[in-house]
mmCIF file of C-alpha atoms and ligand atoms in Angstrom:
data_model
loop_
_atom_site.group_PDB
_atom_site.id
_atom_site.type_symbol
_atom_site.label_atom_id
_atom_site.label_comp_id
_atom_site.label_asym_id
_atom_site.label_seq_id
_atom_site.Cartn_x
_atom_site.Cartn_y
_atom_site.Cartn_z
ATOM 1 C CA MET A 1 1.159 -15.676 -11.123
ATOM 2 C CA ARG A 2 1.402 -11.474 -8.774
ATOM 3 C CA LYS A 3 3.543 -9.093 -10.218
ATOM 4 C CA ASP A 4 5.425 -7.524 -7.344
ATOM 5 C CA LEU A 5 4.397 -3.908 -5.861
ATOM 6 C CA ILE A 6 5.905 -1.753 -3.834
ATOM 7 C CA ALA A 7 4.277 1.448 -2.752
ATOM 8 C CA GLY A 8 5.795 4.560 -0.916
ATOM 9 C CA ASN A 9 2.986 6.398 1.353
ATOM 10 C CA TRP A 10 4.716 9.712 2.293
ATOM 11 C CA LYS A 11 2.747 10.435 4.259
ATOM 12 C CA MET A 12 2.337 13.864 5.123
ATOM 13 C CA HIS A 13 5.900 15.246 3.225
ATOM 14 C CA ALA A 14 7.363 16.740 0.778
ATOM 15 C CA THR A 15 5.193 19.671 -1.149
ATOM 16 C CA HIS A 16 4.171 19.653 -4.051
ATOM 17 C CA LEU A 17 7.146 21.434 -5.848
ATOM 18 C CA ASP A 18 9.061 18.251 -3.912
ATOM 19 C CA THR A 19 6.973 16.079 -5.226
ATOM 20 C CA ILE A 20 8.040 17.219 -8.471
ATOM 21 C CA GLN A 21 11.846 16.297 -8.171
ATOM 22 C CA MET A 22 11.316 13.088 -6.138
ATOM 23 C CA VAL A 23 9.093 11.844 -8.755
ATOM 24 C CA GLN A 24 11.846 13.302 -11.296
ATOM 25 C CA LYS A 25 15.052 11.437 -9.492
ATOM 26 C CA LEU A 26 12.944 8.628 -8.912
ATOM 27 C CA SER A 27 12.218 8.055 -12.651
ATOM 28 C CA TYR A 28 15.763 8.653 -13.464
ATOM 29 C CA ARG A 29 16.955 5.357 -11.787
ATOM 30 C CA LEU A 30 14.502 2.856 -12.535
ATOM 31 C CA ASN A 31 14.527 1.334 -16.001
ATOM 32 C CA ASP A 32 11.900 -0.696 -18.370
ATOM 33 C CA SER A 33 13.369 -3.522 -16.730
ATOM 34 C CA ASP A 34 12.568 -3.008 -13.384
ATOM 35 C CA HIS A 35 8.912 -1.910 -14.569
ATOM 36 C CA GLU A 36 8.556 -5.162 -15.508
ATOM 37 C CA ARG A 37 9.084 -6.147 -11.993
ATOM 38 C CA VAL A 38 7.721 -4.298 -10.479
ATOM 39 C CA ASP A 39 4.592 -2.277 -10.107
ATOM 40 C CA VAL A 40 6.504 0.710 -8.261
ATOM 41 C CA VAL A 41 3.721 2.987 -7.216
ATOM 42 C CA VAL A 42 3.883 7.080 -5.509
ATOM 43 C CA CYS A 43 1.262 8.149 -2.495
ATOM 44 C CA PRO A 44 2.103 11.504 -2.104
ATOM 45 C CA PRO A 45 0.163 13.813 0.703
ATOM 46 C CA PHE A 46 -3.707 14.667 -1.895
ATOM 47 C CA THR A 47 -2.028 18.565 -2.653
ATOM 48 C CA ALA A 48 0.798 16.601 -5.154
ATOM 49 C CA LEU A 49 -0.825 15.424 -6.756
ATOM 50 C CA ARG A 50 -1.658 16.891 -9.932
ATOM 51 C CA SER A 51 2.063 17.796 -9.491
ATOM 52 C CA ALA A 52 2.875 14.218 -9.917
ATOM 53 C CA GLN A 53 0.544 13.868 -12.623
ATOM 54 C CA THR A 54 1.811 15.587 -15.237
ATOM 55 C CA VAL A 55 5.578 14.660 -14.162
ATOM 56 C CA ILE A 56 4.474 11.015 -15.611
ATOM 57 C CA GLU A 57 2.148 11.905 -18.065
ATOM 58 C CA THR A 58 4.538 14.401 -19.725
ATOM 59 C CA ASP A 59 7.321 12.904 -19.754
ATOM 60 C CA HIS A 60 5.080 9.377 -19.978
ATOM 61 C CA LEU A 61 6.723 7.554 -16.308
ATOM 62 C CA ARG A 62 5.877 4.388 -16.014
ATOM 63 C CA ILE A 63 6.602 5.212 -12.065
ATOM 64 C CA LYS A 64 1.229 4.441 -10.715
ATOM 65 C CA LEU A 65 0.085 7.322 -8.640
ATOM 66 C CA GLY A 66 -1.363 6.409 -4.952
ATOM 67 C CA ALA A 67 -3.155 7.884 -2.544
ATOM 68 C CA GLN A 68 -2.740 7.825 1.240
ATOM 69 C CA ASN A 69 -6.103 7.560 2.101
ATOM 70 C CA CYS A 70 -9.690 8.765 0.525
ATOM 71 C CA HIS A 71 -13.834 9.673 1.294
ATOM 72 C CA TRP A 72 -15.943 6.844 0.342
ATOM 73 C CA ALA A 73 -18.737 9.644 -1.118
ATOM 74 C CA GLU A 74 -18.904 10.421 -4.086
ATOM 75 C CA SER A 75 -19.895 14.269 -3.244
ATOM 76 C CA GLY A 76 -21.362 16.133 -0.686
ATOM 77 C CA ALA A 77 -21.249 18.214 2.335
ATOM 78 C CA TYR A 78 -18.034 17.046 3.747
ATOM 79 C CA THR A 79 -15.358 19.600 4.873
ATOM 80 C CA GLY A 80 -12.697 18.926 4.058
ATOM 81 C CA GLU A 81 -12.759 15.379 2.767
ATOM 82 C CA ILE A 82 -11.200 13.987 -1.401
ATOM 83 C CA SER A 83 -13.385 11.663 -3.181
ATOM 84 C CA PRO A 84 -12.630 8.016 -5.105
ATOM 85 C CA ALA A 85 -14.242 10.419 -8.041
ATOM 86 C CA MET A 86 -11.212 13.265 -8.111
ATOM 87 C CA LEU A 87 -7.991 10.807 -7.579
ATOM 88 C CA ALA A 88 -8.976 8.679 -10.339
ATOM 89 C CA LYS A 89 -9.675 12.454 -12.603
ATOM 90 C CA LEU A 90 -6.302 12.815 -11.300
ATOM 91 C CA SER A 91 -4.880 10.114 -12.830
ATOM 92 C CA VAL A 92 -4.418 7.710 -9.563
ATOM 93 C CA THR A 93 -5.317 4.489 -9.472
ATOM 94 C CA TYR A 94 -4.345 2.901 -6.327
ATOM 95 C CA VAL A 95 -5.334 4.625 -2.634
ATOM 96 C CA VAL A 96 -4.173 3.643 0.751
ATOM 97 C CA VAL A 97 -7.833 2.375 3.024
ATOM 98 C CA GLY A 98 -7.077 1.277 6.804
ATOM 99 C CA HIS A 99 -3.316 2.237 6.719
ATOM 100 C CA SER A 100 -2.526 2.332 11.331
ATOM 101 C CA GLU A 101 -1.901 6.057 11.547
ATOM 102 C CA ARG A 102 -5.522 6.771 10.244
ATOM 103 C CA ARG A 103 -7.136 3.842 12.897
ATOM 104 C CA HIS A 104 -4.846 4.926 15.597
ATOM 105 C CA ILE A 105 -4.515 8.730 15.079
ATOM 106 C CA PHE A 106 -7.684 8.722 13.841
ATOM 107 C CA GLY A 107 -9.930 6.772 14.584
ATOM 108 C CA GLU A 108 -11.296 4.748 11.593
ATOM 109 C CA VAL A 109 -12.515 1.430 12.185
ATOM 110 C CA ASP A 110 -13.151 -1.474 10.004
ATOM 111 C CA ALA A 111 -17.163 -0.686 8.858
ATOM 112 C CA ASP A 112 -14.961 3.966 7.522
ATOM 113 C CA ILE A 113 -12.647 1.127 5.800
ATOM 114 C CA ASN A 114 -15.038 -1.122 3.992
ATOM 115 C CA ARG A 115 -16.938 1.474 2.433
ATOM 116 C CA LYS A 116 -13.841 3.215 1.406
ATOM 117 C CA VAL A 117 -12.647 -0.025 0.351
ATOM 118 C CA LYS A 118 -15.887 -0.335 -1.760
ATOM 119 C CA ALA A 119 -15.099 3.297 -3.054
ATOM 120 C CA VAL A 120 -12.316 2.438 -4.757
ATOM 121 C CA PHE A 121 -13.046 -0.753 -6.485
ATOM 122 C CA GLU A 122 -16.477 2.154 -7.517
ATOM 123 C CA GLY A 123 -14.035 4.412 -9.107
ATOM 124 C CA ALA A 124 -12.232 1.953 -10.401
ATOM 125 C CA MET A 125 -9.097 2.520 -8.697
ATOM 126 C CA THR A 126 -7.105 -0.207 -6.566
ATOM 127 C CA PRO A 127 -7.257 -0.110 -3.055
ATOM 128 C CA ILE A 128 -3.658 -1.310 -1.310
ATOM 129 C CA LEU A 129 -6.274 -2.125 2.179
ATOM 130 C CA ALA A 130 -3.652 -1.501 5.051
ATOM 131 C CA VAL A 131 -3.778 -4.144 8.510
ATOM 132 C CA GLY A 132 -1.621 -4.843 11.586
ATOM 133 C CA GLU A 133 -1.433 -5.149 15.235
ATOM 134 C CA THR A 134 0.070 -3.392 18.205
ATOM 135 C CA GLU A 135 2.375 -4.381 18.856
ATOM 136 C CA GLN A 136 0.506 -5.240 22.554
ATOM 137 C CA GLU A 137 -2.096 -7.675 20.649
ATOM 138 C CA ARG A 138 1.452 -10.080 19.636
ATOM 139 C CA ALA A 139 2.466 -9.749 23.250
ATOM 140 C CA ASP A 140 -1.387 -11.337 23.649
ATOM 141 C CA GLU A 141 -0.847 -13.808 21.257
ATOM 142 C CA MET A 142 -3.914 -12.061 19.230
ATOM 143 C CA THR A 143 -1.725 -11.512 15.660
ATOM 144 C CA GLU A 144 -3.779 -13.841 13.783
ATOM 145 C CA GLU A 145 -7.388 -13.108 15.987
ATOM 146 C CA ARG A 146 -7.243 -9.158 14.480
ATOM 147 C CA VAL A 147 -4.928 -9.140 11.353
ATOM 148 C CA ARG A 148 -8.596 -11.641 10.715
ATOM 149 C CA SER A 149 -10.753 -9.350 12.016
ATOM 150 C CA GLN A 150 -9.528 -6.499 10.182
ATOM 151 C CA PHE A 151 -9.438 -7.998 6.798
ATOM 152 C CA VAL A 152 -12.513 -9.507 7.228
ATOM 153 C CA ALA A 153 -14.627 -6.881 8.228
ATOM 154 C CA GLY A 154 -12.709 -4.634 4.971
ATOM 155 C CA THR A 155 -13.454 -7.152 2.624
ATOM 156 C CA THR A 156 -17.196 -7.884 3.661
ATOM 157 C CA GLY A 157 -18.900 -7.533 0.299
ATOM 158 C CA LEU A 158 -16.847 -7.674 -2.758
ATOM 159 C CA THR A 159 -16.941 -9.406 -5.210
ATOM 160 C CA GLN A 160 -14.215 -12.546 -6.327
ATOM 161 C CA ASP A 161 -12.973 -10.314 -9.183
ATOM 162 C CA GLN A 162 -12.465 -7.930 -6.465
ATOM 163 C CA ILE A 163 -9.902 -9.796 -3.751
ATOM 164 C CA SER A 164 -8.354 -10.933 -6.789
ATOM 165 C CA SER A 165 -7.316 -7.282 -8.367
ATOM 166 C CA LEU A 166 -7.554 -6.538 -4.086
ATOM 167 C CA VAL A 167 -3.011 -5.054 -2.994
ATOM 168 C CA VAL A 168 -3.286 -6.335 0.857
ATOM 169 C CA ALA A 169 -0.562 -4.140 3.297
ATOM 170 C CA TYR A 170 0.691 -6.745 6.424
ATOM 171 C CA GLU A 171 1.987 -3.868 8.400
ATOM 172 C CA PRO A 172 2.582 -4.970 12.248
ATOM 173 C CA VAL A 173 2.099 -1.354 13.790
ATOM 174 C CA TRP A 174 5.212 -1.449 16.636
ATOM 175 C CA ALA A 175 6.868 -2.428 13.554
ATOM 176 C CA ILE A 176 5.384 1.489 11.629
ATOM 177 C CA GLY A 177 8.547 4.372 11.621
ATOM 178 C CA THR A 178 10.046 2.541 14.404
ATOM 179 C CA GLY A 179 13.230 0.837 12.701
ATOM 180 C CA LYS A 180 11.476 -2.805 14.365
ATOM 181 C CA THR A 181 11.640 -5.588 11.488
ATOM 182 C CA ALA A 182 9.103 -8.869 11.434
ATOM 183 C CA THR A 183 11.849 -11.613 10.228
ATOM 184 C CA PRO A 184 10.463 -12.588 7.274
ATOM 185 C CA GLU A 185 9.391 -16.005 8.521
ATOM 186 C CA ASP A 186 7.052 -13.376 11.160
ATOM 187 C CA ALA A 187 6.020 -11.535 7.494
ATOM 188 C CA GLN A 188 5.111 -14.909 5.993
ATOM 189 C CA ASN A 189 3.120 -16.564 8.733
ATOM 190 C CA VAL A 190 0.721 -13.476 9.116
ATOM 191 C CA CYS A 191 1.219 -12.794 5.000
ATOM 192 C CA GLY A 192 0.199 -16.375 4.272
ATOM 193 C CA PHE A 193 -2.839 -16.158 7.026
ATOM 194 C CA ILE A 194 -4.386 -13.418 4.847
ATOM 195 C CA ARG A 195 -4.109 -15.458 2.429
ATOM 196 C CA ASP A 196 -5.671 -18.396 3.880
ATOM 197 C CA LEU A 197 -8.678 -16.371 4.938
ATOM 198 C CA ALA A 198 -9.261 -14.747 1.365
ATOM 199 C CA ALA A 199 -9.327 -18.114 0.351
ATOM 200 C CA GLU A 200 -11.482 -19.356 2.616
ATOM 201 C CA SER A 201 -13.599 -17.024 1.066
ATOM 202 C CA SER A 202 -13.041 -16.576 -2.273
ATOM 203 C CA GLY A 203 -11.316 -19.157 -3.145
ATOM 204 C CA ASN A 204 -8.457 -19.020 -6.249
ATOM 205 C CA ALA A 205 -9.547 -15.628 -6.239
ATOM 206 C CA ALA A 206 -6.670 -15.509 -3.228
ATOM 207 C CA ASP A 207 -4.216 -16.956 -5.205
ATOM 208 C CA HIS A 208 -4.154 -13.324 -7.593
ATOM 209 C CA MET A 209 -4.773 -11.727 -4.137
ATOM 210 C CA ARG A 210 -1.026 -9.150 -3.570
ATOM 211 C CA ILE A 211 0.190 -9.311 -0.935
ATOM 212 C CA LEU A 212 2.483 -6.799 1.077
ATOM 213 C CA TYR A 213 4.874 -6.644 3.776
ATOM 214 C CA GLY A 214 4.709 -2.622 5.500
ATOM 215 C CA GLY A 215 7.292 -1.623 9.362
ATOM 216 C CA SER A 216 10.503 0.085 8.448
ATOM 217 C CA VAL A 217 11.909 -1.456 5.254
ATOM 218 C CA ASN A 218 15.217 -0.467 3.427
ATOM 219 C CA PRO A 219 17.693 -1.947 1.168
ATOM 220 C CA GLY A 220 18.977 -4.538 3.367
ATOM 221 C CA ASN A 221 16.711 -6.402 4.575
ATOM 222 C CA VAL A 222 13.225 -6.452 1.440
ATOM 223 C CA ALA A 223 15.723 -8.993 -0.564
ATOM 224 C CA ALA A 224 14.517 -11.409 2.403
ATOM 225 C CA ILE A 225 10.973 -10.302 2.767
ATOM 226 C CA MET A 226 10.933 -10.351 -1.088
ATOM 227 C CA ALA A 227 12.332 -14.157 -0.575
ATOM 228 C CA LYS A 228 8.905 -14.936 0.698
ATOM 229 C CA ARG A 229 6.076 -16.372 -1.052
ATOM 230 C CA ASP A 230 3.519 -15.469 0.050
ATOM 231 C CA ILE A 231 4.817 -11.015 0.289
ATOM 232 C CA ASP A 232 5.209 -9.518 -3.018
ATOM 233 C CA GLY A 233 6.074 -6.500 -2.087
ATOM 234 C CA ALA A 234 6.620 -3.589 0.537
ATOM 235 C CA LEU A 235 4.360 -0.232 1.834
ATOM 236 C CA VAL A 236 7.329 1.374 1.897
ATOM 237 C CA GLY A 237 7.555 5.323 4.252
ATOM 238 C CA GLY A 238 10.612 6.121 5.467
ATOM 239 C CA ALA A 239 12.500 4.810 3.429
ATOM 240 C CA SER A 240 10.782 5.618 -0.164
ATOM 241 C CA LEU A 241 11.339 9.168 0.741
ATOM 242 C CA ASP A 242 14.605 9.661 -0.799
ATOM 243 C CA PRO A 243 14.128 8.352 -4.252
ATOM 244 C CA ASP A 244 18.454 6.950 -4.113
ATOM 245 C CA THR A 245 17.145 4.359 -1.783
ATOM 246 C CA PHE A 246 13.879 4.147 -2.148
ATOM 247 C CA ALA A 247 14.841 2.693 -5.817
ATOM 248 C CA SER A 248 17.394 0.280 -3.946
ATOM 249 C CA VAL A 249 13.934 -1.396 -2.252
ATOM 250 C CA ILE A 250 12.379 -0.626 -5.739
ATOM 251 C CA ARG A 251 16.158 -3.044 -6.952
ATOM 252 C CA TYR A 252 15.825 -5.695 -4.025
ATOM 253 C CA TRP A 253 17.208 -8.465 -6.821
ATOM 254 C CA VAL A 254 20.397 -6.386 -7.332
HETATM 255 P P1 PGA B 301 7.729 3.055 7.370
HETATM 256 O O1 PGA B 301 6.732 3.607 7.394
HETATM 257 O O2 PGA B 301 8.931 2.036 6.046
HETATM 258 O O3 PGA B 301 8.684 4.582 7.598
HETATM 259 O O4 PGA B 301 7.713 2.252 8.512
HETATM 260 C C1 PGA B 301 5.448 2.043 6.521
HETATM 261 C C2 PGA B 301 3.887 2.249 6.893
HETATM 262 O O5 PGA B 301 3.387 3.228 7.225
HETATM 263 O O6 PGA B 301 2.943 2.869 5.297
#
């Protein structure tokens, strides 16, 4: 039985002061039974992680902390980078790796993403590995090929246990921040394809691996997406910035 996971990717929004308010407001809108049903994760910018950690620990909140990226090394001469060990010390438990904005704006390639996925596991955290095709790739009917290459390269060398606990986020690039969402059927097709790929290399571990959909998820479309068999949650950008809206996404069954 896979527990739902809904993660808010705040991208480059929210100062540490905004973050304190956003985490507190979100927590007021969620109750214990919501947390039993869904792992709720917020991924603020690096500069707000310490403040978020303090609120979560002081108020004993059940919201979990995620980061949006990390470097693969534990320390070293990498100006401007943040290591998995640094994140783990802030009680970060999830790290988004290979988000399409990292791939397309900052030129991250699959080999780097694979190193990051492994480093996040070595830091005793859980990677959220993001994959997804561009609009042109979908038009050229290359969706499966693109998703296959990103998933296989991103997960190279992982153990079966790591595949079991891995989170994959299928985010079609054309649906991110555009208001265009994949139909629930299209999203299910690709998420099912990803699970089959994982089963080819890792057998039963694929049944435990959680797969999220991301791309313009909002309170109006989330329930139909969550109803699909191979979709275990959502990675939410814009709609996670307002605590009321994000709480409605999290409580998608209400
Ligand atoms: P969006 O972003 O919900 O604003 O489309 C999703 C993401 O980039 O993770």
